[in-house]
Structures are given as C-alpha cells and as structure tokens.
Amino acid sequence: MDIQIHSSFLPQNDPDAALAFYRDTLDFEVRNDVGYGGKRWITVGPKGQPATSIVLYPPEASPGMTDDERRTIAEMMAKGTFGIILLATHDLAKAFERLQARDADIVQEPTDQPYGVRDCAVRDPAGNMIRIQQLR
C-alpha cells in the first residue's frame, strides 16, 4: 500500500493574517487561494515539498455544523486549544530566530523535551499550536 499524508487542515478566522503568517513568517509557498461565499480556503506548504500541504479553512463553513458547534470551535480557537500541527526542521535555532524576528506568538523557546526531542512552539493568528521539532 502506498498512502501519503497529502493535506492537513487547520482552521483560520482571518485569511489575510493566516496568509501573512504562513507565507511571510514560516516561508511557506501559497499553492491555492480559493474564495467562495465570502470565505477563503488557502493552501500553503513548504517550498520544495509539493506533496505536503496545509489547507487553512474557515471552520464555520463546514457542512452540517450546528450553531452550537460553531460557537464551541470559535471558543476553542480563541483559547488556542482547537488546532495543532507538528512541523520539523534540520535547523531549529535558525527557524526560531526567524519566528522571533517576525514577532510570532512564541509559546515555548527551543527546549530539550524529556521524551527525547528538541522543539519550540508558536501560535498562528487563529490560535493554532504549531510545534517545530529539530530533525536529527
């Protein structure tokens, strides 16, 4: 079987802020920016890795979602407890310097974790937790 992770979804509540963060702060390339019904779905991904993408989507546009579910998701996004993604780099120190230089919302500086990885954490403009690990 040959299955890859192609795209993952993270919610966004401000497409321009999300675009600026993923493009300008993380240096991802924009692969698609689709508008429909006054909302935008933005696909971004690391340069040179076209097979891996993140779709930044408006969660309130999910079909079948109730108003209670929309409110719960909005509350969780505001607390930063809804979306999370784990990224990795060969140079965590350089990546963290870039995040700091662009005033990213730093949650944790690079740290050696007791479970054997070195990583840092930031939040994107929608509150999603982004952890970045050092590749060994």
CSV table of C-alpha atoms in Angstrom, one decimal:
chain,number,residue,atom,x,y,z
A,1,MET,CA,0.0,0.0,0.0
A,2,ASP,CA,1.3,3.5,-0.9
A,3,ILE,CA,-0.5,6.1,1.1
A,4,GLN,CA,0.9,9.6,1.9
A,5,ILE,CA,-0.3,12.4,4.0
A,6,HIS,CA,-1.1,15.0,1.3
A,7,SER,CA,-3.0,17.7,3.1
A,8,SER,CA,-4.0,18.6,6.6
A,9,PHE,CA,-6.5,21.2,7.6
A,10,LEU,CA,-6.1,24.0,10.2
A,11,PRO,CA,-8.9,26.5,10.9
A,12,GLN,CA,-8.4,30.2,10.2
A,13,ASN,CA,-10.6,33.1,11.1
A,14,ASP,CA,-8.7,35.8,9.3
A,15,PRO,CA,-7.5,34.7,5.9
A,16,ASP,CA,-5.2,37.7,5.4
A,17,ALA,CA,-3.5,37.2,8.8
A,18,ALA,CA,-3.2,33.4,8.2
A,19,LEU,CA,-1.7,34.1,4.7
A,20,ALA,CA,0.8,36.5,6.1
A,21,PHE,CA,1.9,34.1,8.9
A,22,TYR,CA,2.3,31.0,6.8
A,23,ARG,CA,3.8,32.8,3.8
A,24,ASP,CA,5.9,35.5,5.5
A,25,THR,CA,6.8,34.0,8.8
A,26,LEU,CA,7.1,30.3,8.1
A,27,ASP,CA,8.2,31.0,4.5
A,28,PHE,CA,5.7,28.6,3.0
A,29,GLU,CA,4.5,29.0,-0.5
A,30,VAL,CA,0.9,29.7,-1.4
A,31,ARG,CA,-0.5,26.9,-3.6
A,32,ASN,CA,-4.1,28.0,-3.8
A,33,ASP,CA,-6.4,30.7,-2.5
A,34,VAL,CA,-10.0,30.0,-3.2
A,35,GLY,CA,-12.9,32.2,-2.3
A,36,TYR,CA,-16.5,31.1,-2.1
A,37,GLY,CA,-19.5,32.7,-0.4
A,38,GLY,CA,-17.3,35.4,1.1
A,39,LYS,CA,-14.9,32.9,2.7
A,40,ARG,CA,-11.4,31.7,1.7
A,41,TRP,CA,-9.6,28.4,1.7
A,42,ILE,CA,-5.9,28.9,1.4
A,43,THR,CA,-3.5,26.0,0.6
A,44,VAL,CA,0.1,26.5,1.7
A,45,GLY,CA,3.1,24.3,2.0
A,46,PRO,CA,6.8,24.1,2.5
A,47,LYS,CA,8.8,25.2,-0.6
A,48,GLY,CA,10.3,22.2,-2.5
A,49,GLN,CA,7.8,19.8,-1.0
A,50,PRO,CA,4.7,19.9,-3.3
A,51,ALA,CA,3.3,16.7,-1.9
A,52,THR,CA,2.6,18.1,1.6
A,53,SER,CA,0.1,20.9,2.1
A,54,ILE,CA,-1.9,22.6,4.8
A,55,VAL,CA,-5.4,23.9,3.9
A,56,LEU,CA,-6.3,26.9,6.1
A,57,TYR,CA,-10.1,26.8,6.1
A,58,PRO,CA,-13.0,28.8,7.7
A,59,PRO,CA,-14.4,26.3,10.2
A,60,GLU,CA,-17.8,27.9,10.2
A,61,ALA,CA,-18.2,26.9,6.6
A,62,SER,CA,-18.1,23.1,7.3
A,63,PRO,CA,-21.2,21.5,6.1
A,64,GLY,CA,-23.7,20.2,8.7
A,65,MET,CA,-22.2,22.1,11.5
A,66,THR,CA,-24.6,23.4,14.1
A,67,ASP,CA,-24.6,26.8,15.6
A,68,ASP,CA,-23.5,25.3,19.0
A,69,GLU,CA,-20.6,23.5,17.2
A,70,ARG,CA,-19.6,26.8,15.6
A,71,ARG,CA,-19.6,28.6,18.9
A,72,THR,CA,-17.6,25.8,20.6
A,73,ILE,CA,-15.0,25.8,17.8
A,74,ALA,CA,-14.7,29.6,18.0
A,75,GLU,CA,-14.2,29.4,21.7
A,76,MET,CA,-11.6,26.7,21.4
A,77,MET,CA,-9.7,28.7,18.7
A,78,ALA,CA,-9.7,31.7,21.0
A,79,LYS,CA,-8.1,29.7,23.7
A,80,GLY,CA,-5.7,28.0,21.3
A,81,THR,CA,-6.9,24.5,22.0
A,82,PHE,CA,-8.5,23.5,18.7
A,83,GLY,CA,-5.9,23.1,16.0
A,84,ILE,CA,-2.3,21.7,16.3
A,85,ILE,CA,0.3,20.7,13.8
A,86,LEU,CA,3.8,19.3,14.2
A,87,LEU,CA,6.5,20.6,11.8
A,88,ALA,CA,10.2,19.7,11.7
A,89,THR,CA,13.4,21.3,10.5
A,90,HIS,CA,17.1,20.5,10.3
A,91,ASP,CA,17.9,23.9,11.9
A,92,LEU,CA,15.6,24.6,14.8
A,93,ALA,CA,17.7,27.5,16.1
A,94,LYS,CA,17.5,29.3,12.7
A,95,ALA,CA,13.8,28.7,12.4
A,96,PHE,CA,13.2,30.0,15.9
A,97,GLU,CA,15.3,33.1,15.2
A,98,ARG,CA,13.1,33.8,12.1
A,99,LEU,CA,9.9,33.3,14.2
A,100,GLN,CA,11.2,35.8,16.9
A,101,ALA,CA,12.3,38.3,14.2
A,102,ARG,CA,8.8,38.3,12.8
A,103,ASP,CA,7.1,38.7,16.2
A,104,ALA,CA,5.4,35.3,16.1
A,105,ASP,CA,3.4,34.5,19.2
A,106,ILE,CA,6.1,32.4,21.0
A,107,VAL,CA,4.7,29.7,23.4
A,108,GLN,CA,7.9,27.9,24.1
A,109,GLU,CA,11.5,28.6,23.2
A,110,PRO,CA,13.6,25.6,21.9
A,111,THR,CA,13.6,23.0,24.6
A,112,ASP,CA,15.0,19.5,25.1
A,113,GLN,CA,12.0,17.5,26.0
A,114,PRO,CA,12.2,14.6,28.4
A,115,TYR,CA,10.7,12.4,25.7
A,116,GLY,CA,13.7,12.8,23.5
A,117,VAL,CA,13.0,15.6,21.1
A,118,ARG,CA,14.1,19.3,20.9
A,119,ASP,CA,11.3,21.6,19.9
A,120,CYS,CA,9.7,25.0,20.1
A,121,ALA,CA,6.1,26.2,19.9
A,122,VAL,CA,4.2,29.2,18.5
A,123,ARG,CA,0.6,30.0,17.8
A,124,ASP,CA,-0.6,31.2,14.4
A,125,PRO,CA,-3.0,34.2,14.2
A,126,ALA,CA,-6.0,31.8,14.7
A,127,GLY,CA,-4.6,30.3,17.8
A,128,ASN,CA,-3.4,27.0,16.3
A,129,MET,CA,-0.5,25.5,18.1
A,130,ILE,CA,2.5,24.9,15.9
A,131,ARG,CA,5.3,22.8,17.3
A,132,ILE,CA,8.5,22.6,15.4
A,133,GLN,CA,10.9,19.8,16.1
A,134,GLN,CA,14.6,19.5,15.4
A,135,LEU,CA,15.3,16.8,12.9
A,136,ARG,CA,18.2,14.5,13.9
